[in-house]
Coordinates of C-alpha atoms in Angstrom, one line a residue:
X1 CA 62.7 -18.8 -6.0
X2 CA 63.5 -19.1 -2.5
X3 CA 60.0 -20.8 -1.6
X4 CA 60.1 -22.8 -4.9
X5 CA 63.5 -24.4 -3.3
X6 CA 61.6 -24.7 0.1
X7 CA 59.0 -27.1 -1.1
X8 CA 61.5 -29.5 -3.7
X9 CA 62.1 -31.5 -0.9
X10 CA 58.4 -32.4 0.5
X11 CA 57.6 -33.0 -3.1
X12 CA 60.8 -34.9 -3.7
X13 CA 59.5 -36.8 -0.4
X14 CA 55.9 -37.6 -1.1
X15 CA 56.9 -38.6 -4.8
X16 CA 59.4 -40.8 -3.5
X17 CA 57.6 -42.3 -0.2
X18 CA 54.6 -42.8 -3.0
X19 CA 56.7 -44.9 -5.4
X20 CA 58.4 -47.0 -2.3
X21 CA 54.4 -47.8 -0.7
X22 CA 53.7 -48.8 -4.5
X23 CA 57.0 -50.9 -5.1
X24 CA 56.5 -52.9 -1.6
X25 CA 53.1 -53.1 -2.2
X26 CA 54.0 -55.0 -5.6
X27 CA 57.0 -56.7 -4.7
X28 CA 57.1 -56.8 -0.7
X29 CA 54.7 -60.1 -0.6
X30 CA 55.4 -64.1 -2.2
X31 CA 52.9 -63.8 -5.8
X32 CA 50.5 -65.9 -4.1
X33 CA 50.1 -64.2 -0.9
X34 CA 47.4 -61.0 -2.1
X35 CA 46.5 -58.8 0.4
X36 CA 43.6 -60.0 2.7
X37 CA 42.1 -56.2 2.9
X38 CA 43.2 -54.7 -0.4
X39 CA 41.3 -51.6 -0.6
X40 CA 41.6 -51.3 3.8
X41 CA 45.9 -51.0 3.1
X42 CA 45.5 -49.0 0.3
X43 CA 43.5 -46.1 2.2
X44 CA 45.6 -46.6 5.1
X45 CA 48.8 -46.2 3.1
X46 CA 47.3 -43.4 0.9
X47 CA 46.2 -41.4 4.1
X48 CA 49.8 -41.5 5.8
X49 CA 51.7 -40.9 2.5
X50 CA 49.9 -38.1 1.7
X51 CA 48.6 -36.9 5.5
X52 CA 44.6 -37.2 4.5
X53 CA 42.8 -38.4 7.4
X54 CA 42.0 -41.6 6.3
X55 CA 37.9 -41.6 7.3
X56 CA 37.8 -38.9 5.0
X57 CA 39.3 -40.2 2.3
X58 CA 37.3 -43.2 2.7
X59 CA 33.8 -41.5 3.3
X60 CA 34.8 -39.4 0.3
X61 CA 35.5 -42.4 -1.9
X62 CA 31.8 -44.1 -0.8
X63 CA 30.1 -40.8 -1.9
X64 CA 31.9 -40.9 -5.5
X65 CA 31.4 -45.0 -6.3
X66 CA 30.4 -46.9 -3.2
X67 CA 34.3 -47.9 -3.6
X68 CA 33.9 -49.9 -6.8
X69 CA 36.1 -48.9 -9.3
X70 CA 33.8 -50.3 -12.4
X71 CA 37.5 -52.1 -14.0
X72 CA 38.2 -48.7 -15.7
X73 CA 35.5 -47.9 -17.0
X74 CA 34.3 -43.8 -16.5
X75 CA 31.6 -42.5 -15.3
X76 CA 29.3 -39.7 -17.3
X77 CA 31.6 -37.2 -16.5
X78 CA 34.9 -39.0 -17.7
X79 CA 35.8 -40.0 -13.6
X80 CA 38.0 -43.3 -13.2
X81 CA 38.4 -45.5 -10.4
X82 CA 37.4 -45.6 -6.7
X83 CA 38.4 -41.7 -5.9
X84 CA 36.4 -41.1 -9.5
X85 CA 39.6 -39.3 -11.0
X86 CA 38.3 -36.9 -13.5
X87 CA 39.6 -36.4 -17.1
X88 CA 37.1 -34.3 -19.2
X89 CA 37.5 -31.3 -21.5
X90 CA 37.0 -29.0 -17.7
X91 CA 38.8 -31.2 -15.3
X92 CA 41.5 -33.0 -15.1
X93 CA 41.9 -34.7 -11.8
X94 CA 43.3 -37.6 -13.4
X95 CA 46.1 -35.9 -14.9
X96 CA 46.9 -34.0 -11.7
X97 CA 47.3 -37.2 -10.1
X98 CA 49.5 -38.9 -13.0
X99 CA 51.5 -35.5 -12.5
X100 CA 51.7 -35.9 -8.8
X101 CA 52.3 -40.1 -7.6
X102 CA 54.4 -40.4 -11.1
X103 CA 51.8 -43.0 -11.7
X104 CA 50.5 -43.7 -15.7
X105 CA 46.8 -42.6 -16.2
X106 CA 45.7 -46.5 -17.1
X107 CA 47.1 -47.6 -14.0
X108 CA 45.2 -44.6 -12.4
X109 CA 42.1 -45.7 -14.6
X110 CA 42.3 -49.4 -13.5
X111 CA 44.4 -50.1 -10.3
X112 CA 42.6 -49.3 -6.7
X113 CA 45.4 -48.6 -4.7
X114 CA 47.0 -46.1 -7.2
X115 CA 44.2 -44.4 -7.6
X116 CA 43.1 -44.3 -3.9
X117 CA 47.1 -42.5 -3.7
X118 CA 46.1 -40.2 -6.9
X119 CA 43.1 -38.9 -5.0
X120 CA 45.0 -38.6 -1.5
X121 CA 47.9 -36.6 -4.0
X122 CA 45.2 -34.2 -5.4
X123 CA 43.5 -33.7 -1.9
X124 CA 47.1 -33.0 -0.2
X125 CA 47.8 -30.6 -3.2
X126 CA 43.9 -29.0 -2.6
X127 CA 44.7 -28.6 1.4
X128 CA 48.5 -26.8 0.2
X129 CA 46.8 -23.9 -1.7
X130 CA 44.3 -23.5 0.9
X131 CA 46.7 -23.4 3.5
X132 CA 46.2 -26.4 6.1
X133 CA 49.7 -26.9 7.9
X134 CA 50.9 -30.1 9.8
X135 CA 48.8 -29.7 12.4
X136 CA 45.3 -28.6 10.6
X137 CA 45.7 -31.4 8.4
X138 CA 44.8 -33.5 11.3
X139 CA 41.5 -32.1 12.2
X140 CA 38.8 -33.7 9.3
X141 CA 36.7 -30.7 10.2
X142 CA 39.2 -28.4 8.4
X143 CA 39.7 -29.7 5.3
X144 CA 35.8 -29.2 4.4
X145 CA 36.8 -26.3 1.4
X146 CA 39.7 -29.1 0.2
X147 CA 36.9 -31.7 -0.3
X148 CA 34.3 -28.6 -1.9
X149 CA 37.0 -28.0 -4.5
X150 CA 37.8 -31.5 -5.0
X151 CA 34.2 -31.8 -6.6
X152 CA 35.1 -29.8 -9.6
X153 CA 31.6 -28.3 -9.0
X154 CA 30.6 -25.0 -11.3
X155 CA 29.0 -23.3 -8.5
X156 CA 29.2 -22.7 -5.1
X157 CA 25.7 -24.4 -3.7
X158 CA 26.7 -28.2 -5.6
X159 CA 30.5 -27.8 -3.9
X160 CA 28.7 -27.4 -0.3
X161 CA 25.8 -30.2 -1.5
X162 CA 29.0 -32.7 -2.3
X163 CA 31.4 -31.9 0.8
X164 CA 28.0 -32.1 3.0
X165 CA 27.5 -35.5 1.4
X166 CA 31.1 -36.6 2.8
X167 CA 30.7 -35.2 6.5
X168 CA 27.3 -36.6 7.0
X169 CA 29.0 -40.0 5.8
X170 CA 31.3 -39.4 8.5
X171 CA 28.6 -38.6 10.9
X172 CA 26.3 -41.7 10.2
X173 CA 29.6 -44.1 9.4
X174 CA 30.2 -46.5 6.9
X175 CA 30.3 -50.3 6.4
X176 CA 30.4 -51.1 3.4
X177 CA 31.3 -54.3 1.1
X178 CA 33.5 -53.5 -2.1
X179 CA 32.9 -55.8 -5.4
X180 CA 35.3 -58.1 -4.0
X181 CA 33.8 -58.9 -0.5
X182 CA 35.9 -56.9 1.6
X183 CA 34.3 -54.9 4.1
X184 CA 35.5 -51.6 4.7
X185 CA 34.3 -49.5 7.9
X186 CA 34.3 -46.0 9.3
X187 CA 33.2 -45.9 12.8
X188 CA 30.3 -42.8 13.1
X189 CA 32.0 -39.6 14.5
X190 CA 31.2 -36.6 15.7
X191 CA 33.3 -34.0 13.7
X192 CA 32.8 -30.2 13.1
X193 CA 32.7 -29.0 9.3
X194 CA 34.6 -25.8 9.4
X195 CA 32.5 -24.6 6.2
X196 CA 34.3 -21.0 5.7
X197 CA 33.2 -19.6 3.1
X198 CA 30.5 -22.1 2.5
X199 CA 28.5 -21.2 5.3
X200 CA 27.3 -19.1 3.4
X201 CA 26.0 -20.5 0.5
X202 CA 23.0 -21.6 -0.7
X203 CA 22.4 -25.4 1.2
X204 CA 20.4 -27.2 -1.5
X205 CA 19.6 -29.8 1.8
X206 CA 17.5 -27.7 3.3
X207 CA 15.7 -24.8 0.4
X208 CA 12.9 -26.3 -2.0
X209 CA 12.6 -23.7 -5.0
X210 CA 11.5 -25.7 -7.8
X211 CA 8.6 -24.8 -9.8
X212 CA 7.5 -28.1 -10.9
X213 CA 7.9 -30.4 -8.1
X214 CA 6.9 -28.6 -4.6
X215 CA 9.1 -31.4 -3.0
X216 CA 12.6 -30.9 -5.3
X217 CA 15.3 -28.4 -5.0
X218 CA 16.4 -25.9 -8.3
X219 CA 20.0 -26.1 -9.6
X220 CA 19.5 -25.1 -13.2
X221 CA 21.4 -26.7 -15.9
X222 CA 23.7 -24.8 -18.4
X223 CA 21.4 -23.0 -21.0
X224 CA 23.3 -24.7 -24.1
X225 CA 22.5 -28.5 -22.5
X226 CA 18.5 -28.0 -23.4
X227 CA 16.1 -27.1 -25.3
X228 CA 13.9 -24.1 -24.3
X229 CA 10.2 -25.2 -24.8
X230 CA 6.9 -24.3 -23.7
X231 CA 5.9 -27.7 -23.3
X232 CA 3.1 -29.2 -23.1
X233 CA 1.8 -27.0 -25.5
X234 CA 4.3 -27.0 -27.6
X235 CA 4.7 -31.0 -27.7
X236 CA 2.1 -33.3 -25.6
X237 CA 4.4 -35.0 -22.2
X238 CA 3.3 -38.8 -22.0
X239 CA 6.2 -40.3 -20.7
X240 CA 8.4 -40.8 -18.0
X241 CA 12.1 -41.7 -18.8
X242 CA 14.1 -43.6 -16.0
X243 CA 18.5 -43.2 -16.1
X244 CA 20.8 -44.2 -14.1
X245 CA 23.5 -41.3 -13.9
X246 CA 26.7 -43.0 -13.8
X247 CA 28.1 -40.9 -11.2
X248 CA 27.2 -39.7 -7.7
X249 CA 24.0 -36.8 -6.9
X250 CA 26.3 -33.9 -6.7
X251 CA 28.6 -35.0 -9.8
X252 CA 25.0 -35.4 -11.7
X253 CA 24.3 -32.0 -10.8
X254 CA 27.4 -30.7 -11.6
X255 CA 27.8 -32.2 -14.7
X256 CA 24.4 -30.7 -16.3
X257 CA 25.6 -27.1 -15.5
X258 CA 28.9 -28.4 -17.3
X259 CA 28.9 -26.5 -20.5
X260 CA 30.8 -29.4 -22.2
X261 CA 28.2 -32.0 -21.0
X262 CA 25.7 -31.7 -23.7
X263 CA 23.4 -33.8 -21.9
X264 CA 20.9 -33.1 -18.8
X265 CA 17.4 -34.3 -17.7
X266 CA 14.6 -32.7 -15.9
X267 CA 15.5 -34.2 -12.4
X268 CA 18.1 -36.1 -10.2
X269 CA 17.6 -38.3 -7.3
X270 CA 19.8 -38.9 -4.4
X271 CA 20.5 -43.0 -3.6
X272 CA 20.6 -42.2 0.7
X273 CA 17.8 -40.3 1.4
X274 CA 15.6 -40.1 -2.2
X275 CA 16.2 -36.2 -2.0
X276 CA 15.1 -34.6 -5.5
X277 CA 16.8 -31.9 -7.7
X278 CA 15.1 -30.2 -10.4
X279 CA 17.6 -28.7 -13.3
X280 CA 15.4 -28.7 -16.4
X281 CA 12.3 -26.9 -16.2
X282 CA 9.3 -29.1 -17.2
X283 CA 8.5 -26.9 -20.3
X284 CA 11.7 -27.5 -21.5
X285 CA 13.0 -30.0 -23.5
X286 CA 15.9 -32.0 -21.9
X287 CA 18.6 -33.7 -23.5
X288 CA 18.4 -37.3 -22.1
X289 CA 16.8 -39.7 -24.4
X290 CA 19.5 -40.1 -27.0
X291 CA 16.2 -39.8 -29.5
X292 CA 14.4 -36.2 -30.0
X293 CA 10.3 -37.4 -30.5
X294 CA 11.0 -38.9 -26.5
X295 CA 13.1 -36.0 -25.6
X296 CA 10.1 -34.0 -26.5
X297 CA 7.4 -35.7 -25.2
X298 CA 9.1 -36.8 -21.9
X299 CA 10.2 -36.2 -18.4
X300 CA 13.5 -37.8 -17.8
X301 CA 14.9 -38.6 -14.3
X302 CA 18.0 -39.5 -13.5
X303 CA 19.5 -42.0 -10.9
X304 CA 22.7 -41.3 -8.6
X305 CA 24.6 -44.7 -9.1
X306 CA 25.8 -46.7 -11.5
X307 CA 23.9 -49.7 -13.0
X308 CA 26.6 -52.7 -11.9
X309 CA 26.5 -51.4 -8.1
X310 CA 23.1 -52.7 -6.7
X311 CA 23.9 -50.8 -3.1
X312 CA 22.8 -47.4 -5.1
X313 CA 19.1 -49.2 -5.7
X314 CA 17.6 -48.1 -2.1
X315 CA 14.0 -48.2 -0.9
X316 CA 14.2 -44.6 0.1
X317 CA 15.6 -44.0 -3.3
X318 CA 12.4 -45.6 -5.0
X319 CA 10.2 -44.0 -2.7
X320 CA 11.8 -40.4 -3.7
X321 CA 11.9 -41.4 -7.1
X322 CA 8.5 -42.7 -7.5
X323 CA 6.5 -40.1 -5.5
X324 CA 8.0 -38.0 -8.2
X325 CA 6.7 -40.0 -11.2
X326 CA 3.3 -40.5 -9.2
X327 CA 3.2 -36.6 -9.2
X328 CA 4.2 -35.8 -12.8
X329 CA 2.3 -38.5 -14.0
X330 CA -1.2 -36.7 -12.1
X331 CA 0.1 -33.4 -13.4
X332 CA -0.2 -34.1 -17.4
X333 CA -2.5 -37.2 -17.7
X334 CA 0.0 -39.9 -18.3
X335 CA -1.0 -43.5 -17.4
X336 CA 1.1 -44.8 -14.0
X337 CA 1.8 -48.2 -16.1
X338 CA 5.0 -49.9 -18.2
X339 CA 4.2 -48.2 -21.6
X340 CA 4.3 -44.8 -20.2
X341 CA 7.2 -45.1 -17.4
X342 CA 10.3 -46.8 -19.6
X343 CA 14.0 -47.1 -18.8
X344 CA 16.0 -45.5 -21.0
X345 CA 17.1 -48.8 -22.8
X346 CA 13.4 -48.8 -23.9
X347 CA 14.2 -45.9 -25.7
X348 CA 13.9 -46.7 -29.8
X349 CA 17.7 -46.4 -30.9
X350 CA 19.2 -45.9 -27.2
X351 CA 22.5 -47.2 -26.8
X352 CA 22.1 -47.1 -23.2
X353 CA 21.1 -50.3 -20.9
X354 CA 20.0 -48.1 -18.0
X355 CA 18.3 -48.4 -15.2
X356 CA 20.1 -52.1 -15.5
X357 CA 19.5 -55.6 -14.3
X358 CA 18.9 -54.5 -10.6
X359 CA 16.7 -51.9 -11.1
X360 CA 13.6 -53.7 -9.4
X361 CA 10.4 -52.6 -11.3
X362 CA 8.4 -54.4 -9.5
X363 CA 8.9 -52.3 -6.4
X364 CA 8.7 -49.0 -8.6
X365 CA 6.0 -49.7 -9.7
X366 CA 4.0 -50.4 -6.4
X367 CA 5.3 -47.3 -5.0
X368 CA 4.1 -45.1 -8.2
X369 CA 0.7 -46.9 -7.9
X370 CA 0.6 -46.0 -4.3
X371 CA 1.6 -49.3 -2.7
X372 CA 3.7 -48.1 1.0
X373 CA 4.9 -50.6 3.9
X374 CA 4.4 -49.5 7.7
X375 CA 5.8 -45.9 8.3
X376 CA 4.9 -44.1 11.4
X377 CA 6.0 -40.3 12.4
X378 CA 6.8 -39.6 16.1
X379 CA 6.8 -35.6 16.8
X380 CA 7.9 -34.0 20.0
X381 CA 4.8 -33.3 21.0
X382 CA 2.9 -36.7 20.2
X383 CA 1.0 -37.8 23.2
X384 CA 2.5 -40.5 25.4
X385 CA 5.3 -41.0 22.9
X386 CA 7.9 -38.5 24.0
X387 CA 9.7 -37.9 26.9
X388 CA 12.6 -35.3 27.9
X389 CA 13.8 -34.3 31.2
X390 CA 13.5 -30.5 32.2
X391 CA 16.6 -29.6 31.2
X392 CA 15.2 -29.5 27.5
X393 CA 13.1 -26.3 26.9
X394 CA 10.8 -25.4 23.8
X395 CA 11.2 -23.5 21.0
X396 CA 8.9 -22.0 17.7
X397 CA 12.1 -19.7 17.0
X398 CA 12.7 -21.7 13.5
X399 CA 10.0 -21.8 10.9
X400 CA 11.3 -25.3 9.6
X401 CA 10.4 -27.0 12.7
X402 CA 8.0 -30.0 12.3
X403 CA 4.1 -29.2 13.5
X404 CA 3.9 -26.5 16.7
X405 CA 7.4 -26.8 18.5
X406 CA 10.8 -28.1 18.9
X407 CA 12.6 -29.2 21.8
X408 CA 16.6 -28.3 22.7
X409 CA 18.8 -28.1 25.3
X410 CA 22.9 -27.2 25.4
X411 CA 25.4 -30.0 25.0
X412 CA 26.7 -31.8 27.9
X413 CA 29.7 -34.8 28.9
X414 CA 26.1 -36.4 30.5
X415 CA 23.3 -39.1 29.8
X416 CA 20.1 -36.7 29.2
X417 CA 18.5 -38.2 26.0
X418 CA 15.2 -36.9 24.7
X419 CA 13.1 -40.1 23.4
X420 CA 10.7 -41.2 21.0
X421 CA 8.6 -44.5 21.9
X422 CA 7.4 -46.1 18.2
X423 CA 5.5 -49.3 18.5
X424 CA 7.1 -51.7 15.9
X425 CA 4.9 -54.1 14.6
X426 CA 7.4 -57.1 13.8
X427 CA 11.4 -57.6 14.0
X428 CA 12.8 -56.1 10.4
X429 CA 14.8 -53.8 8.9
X430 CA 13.6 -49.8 8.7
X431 CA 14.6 -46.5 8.0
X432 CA 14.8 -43.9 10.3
X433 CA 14.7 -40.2 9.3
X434 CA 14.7 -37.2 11.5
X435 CA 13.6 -33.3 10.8
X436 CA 15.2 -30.5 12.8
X437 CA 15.1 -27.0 12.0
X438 CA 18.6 -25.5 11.3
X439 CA 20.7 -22.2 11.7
X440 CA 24.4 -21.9 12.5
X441 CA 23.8 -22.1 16.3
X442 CA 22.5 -25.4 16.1
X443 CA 24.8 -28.6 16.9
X444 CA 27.6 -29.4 14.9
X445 CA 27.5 -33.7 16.0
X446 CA 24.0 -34.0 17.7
X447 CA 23.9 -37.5 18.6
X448 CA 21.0 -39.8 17.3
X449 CA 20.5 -43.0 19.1
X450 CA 18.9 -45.9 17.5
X451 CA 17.8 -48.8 19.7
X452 CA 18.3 -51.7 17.4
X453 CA 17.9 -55.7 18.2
X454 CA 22.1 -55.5 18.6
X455 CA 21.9 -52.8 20.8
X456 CA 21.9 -49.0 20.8
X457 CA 23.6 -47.4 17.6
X458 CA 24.8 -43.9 17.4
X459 CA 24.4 -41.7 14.8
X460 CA 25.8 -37.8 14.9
X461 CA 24.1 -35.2 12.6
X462 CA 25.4 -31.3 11.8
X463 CA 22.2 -29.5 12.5
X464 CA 23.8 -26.7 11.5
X465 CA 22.4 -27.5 8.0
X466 CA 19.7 -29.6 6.5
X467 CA 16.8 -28.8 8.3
X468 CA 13.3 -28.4 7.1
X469 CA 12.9 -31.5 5.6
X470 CA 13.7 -35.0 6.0
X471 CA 16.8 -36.5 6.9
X472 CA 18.0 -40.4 7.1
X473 CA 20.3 -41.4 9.6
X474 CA 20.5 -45.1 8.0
X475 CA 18.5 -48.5 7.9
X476 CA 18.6 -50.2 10.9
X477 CA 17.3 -53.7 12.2
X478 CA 14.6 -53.0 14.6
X479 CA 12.9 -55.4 17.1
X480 CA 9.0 -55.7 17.3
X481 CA 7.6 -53.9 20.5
X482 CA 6.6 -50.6 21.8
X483 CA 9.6 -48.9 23.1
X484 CA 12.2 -45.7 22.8
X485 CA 13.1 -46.6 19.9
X486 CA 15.4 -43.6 18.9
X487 CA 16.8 -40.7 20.6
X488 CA 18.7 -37.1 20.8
X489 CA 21.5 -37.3 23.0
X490 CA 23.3 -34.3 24.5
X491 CA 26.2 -36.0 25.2
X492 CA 28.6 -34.6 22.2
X493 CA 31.6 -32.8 21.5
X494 CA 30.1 -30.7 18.9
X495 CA 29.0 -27.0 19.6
X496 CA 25.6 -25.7 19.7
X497 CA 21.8 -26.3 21.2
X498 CA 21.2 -29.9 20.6
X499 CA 17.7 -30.0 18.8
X500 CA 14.7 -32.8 19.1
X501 CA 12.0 -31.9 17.1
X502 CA 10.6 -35.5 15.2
X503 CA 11.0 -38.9 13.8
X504 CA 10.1 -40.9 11.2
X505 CA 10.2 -45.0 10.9
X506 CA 9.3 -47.0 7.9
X507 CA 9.6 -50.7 7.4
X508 CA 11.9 -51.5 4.0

């Protein structure tokens, strides 16, 4: 009783503060003076009100919707709004944060800046039960388990995948342009995930264990949102279906092991880096098409994004995606052309319009068909295109290392960058990925530095996780020459041996 009393005044507070930021917000400014950075004052006011740090909040929003709020309209998994409040028969986010600002749900569902303060509320609520005082609430790093839960993930391994998503967003930064033009930035920094618990779980980034696709992770789906088959000989596969999910990777994922879904397909693609996820077993018949004949004689692959947000629609997305449908499409026989790869609005009977009006086909299609633009790989131990001072040593200690070696050395407050030369063949705009081995003694921030034509541009990765495959660390404008083009600083706050192992360029 006596702690019950205790906290009536911090709630009283917060619900009180929250309803004064909303009143001056609505009546502070003349009717014809709006905000010139709506979304910009909304985070900022959410984040003090509620004591999130704001980059998170932000970097947390851009993983759910790319900070369009899709005028109230919910995502596949009943989310609402920029902070993709939740209401479904599982979770109710949305509630939690009616509950909390003393907001109504529609003006959750359809107004920014009391949603951004209903996700801050639920965060802050998140970060009480787990314990994070005044001053832990300040360190991002610490409130890695609040974002985890904040997912509303079923198991542990798609909670780490989401709150992974939202610290390497605050590792590579965000600039980003919201439906309405404004820009809304979070400079890259180098911050330590404190994963607890986590650390020990399963990191879908880094383990391939599907036993279709030798390239895509396995997260199975819940048992009663497919069919089990024993396909193809139980029903011929001659198509490929293409969604787009309506929701982020990790909410895809989560939402197919959701036993109130009632929906999954065979695999999911992520929009930053074109990772794969298998949750349906090609044998089995997944529940995509909205028409059983294609359910059963299809492979349907889903899309993180939503179709009236062309930022989702990335080349490294289409690459990921098509090498995919160039692979299943070898596998059984099925013709790489536009009868046999559809959209799901080509579905007879589908209700659906996806993959929408900027899905470009035209650029699927070349990649399925084996169509690629300039891509070069630069490895530590490439001849003449390398260079590290002494002070980096070599290591085969990791088996996830790229070709014989690695190169690493301990963090240091000093310039000693390892460097990889590329020749680029004309000014443009390319994506530039990076492999590293991983274990928990690995850096935490290791600083990537890309040489573009406005001048070097860090980027800090945890290397802590992720590694075996690779990793994008953004799209960058490059000038056309043969020089360092990127490379591994030492110089970071974050703990651990820093690790250089390789590169990879390609024009998009």
């Amino acid at each position: 009783m006596e702690a019950a009393r205790a906290r009536r005044p911090y709630r009283l507070a917060v619900i009180l503060s929250a309803s004064l930021t909303l009143l001056l917000g609505t009546f502070g400014r003349p009717a014809s003076a709006a905000p010139a950075e709506p979304l910009t004052d909304a985070f900022a006011r959410a984040a003090a009100t509620y004591e999130v740090p704001r980059d998170l909040l932000v970097a947390l929003a851009y993983a759910e919707t790319h900070l369009d709020g899709h005028d109230g309209q919910p995502s596949a998994s009943g989310g609402y709004g920029v902070m993709h409040l939740v209401s479904n028969p599982t979770d109710h986010t949305l509630e939690q944060a009616a509950k909390l600002t003393t907001q109504p749900v529609e003006t959750l569902k359809t107004d920014s800046a009391a949603n951004i303060a209903g996700g801050a509320a639920v965060l802050r609520a998140y970060a009480d039960e787990l314990g994070l005082d005044a001053t832990t609430r300040k360190d991002a790093g610490r409130w890695y388990s609040t974002v985890a839960k904040y997912s509303g993930a079923k198991t542990a391994e798609v909670a780490r995948l989401y709150a992974d998503t939202v610290y390497d967003l605050l590792g590579t930064g965000i600039r980003a342009a919201a439906p309405g033009g404004e820009v809304v930035t979070v400079q890259p920094q180098a911050i330590q995930a404190e994963r607890g618990a986590y650390a020990q779980t399963r990191d879908l980034n880094a383990q391939v264990a599907s036993a279709d696709y030798p390239d895509a992770a396995w997260v199975p789906a819940y048992s009663g949102n497919y069919t089990a088959s024993s396909r193809p000989s139980s029903y011929a596969i001659d198509r490929v279906v293409i969604h787009v999910a309506q929701g982020s990777y990790a909410g895809t994922i989560s939402w197919f092991q959701n036993p109130s879904a009632n929906v999954s397909a065979h695999y999911v693609v992520r929009s930053s880096d074109g990772a794969v996820t298998q949750t349906v077993r090609d044998k089995d018949v997944a529940w995509h098409a909205g028409n059983w004949t294609y359910n059963t004689r299809s492979i349907g692959i889903e899309h993180e994004g939503y179709i009236n947000n062309a930022s989702w629609f990335t080349d490294a997305m289409y690459r990921g995606s098509a090498a995919l449908t160039r692979y299943i499409c070898d596998k059984y026989g099925i013709p790489k052309d536009r009868s046999h790869i559809i959209g799901h609005v080509e579905v007879p009977g589908a209700d659906h319009t996806d993959p929408g009006p900027y899905w470009d086909w035209t650029k699927y299609m070349q990649y399925v068909t084996g169509s690629s633009s300039w891509s070069t790989i630069v490895d530590n131990t490439t001849a003449g295109r390398f260079t590290a001072s002494a002070n980096w040593g070599t290591s085969t200690y990791s088996s996830q290392r790229y070709g014989a070696d690695y190169r690493y050395a301990d963090p240091v407050a000093a310039s000693d960058p390892a460097w990889y030369r590329a020749a680029i063949p004309a000014t443009g705009t390319y994506r530039v990925e990076v492999w590293y081995p991983s274990t928990s003694g690995y850096n935490s921030a290791a600083p990537y530095i890309v040489s573009t034509s406005s001048g070097n541009q860090t980027v800090y990765v945890d290397q802590r996780a992720g590694g075996g495959s690779w990793h994008s660390i953004g799209t960058f404008t490059l000038n056309a020459g043969d020089y360092n083009a990127v490379g591994v600083s030492r110089w970071t706050s974050g703990t651990g041996l820093v690790i250089a192992d390789a590169v990879r360029i390609t024009r998009v």
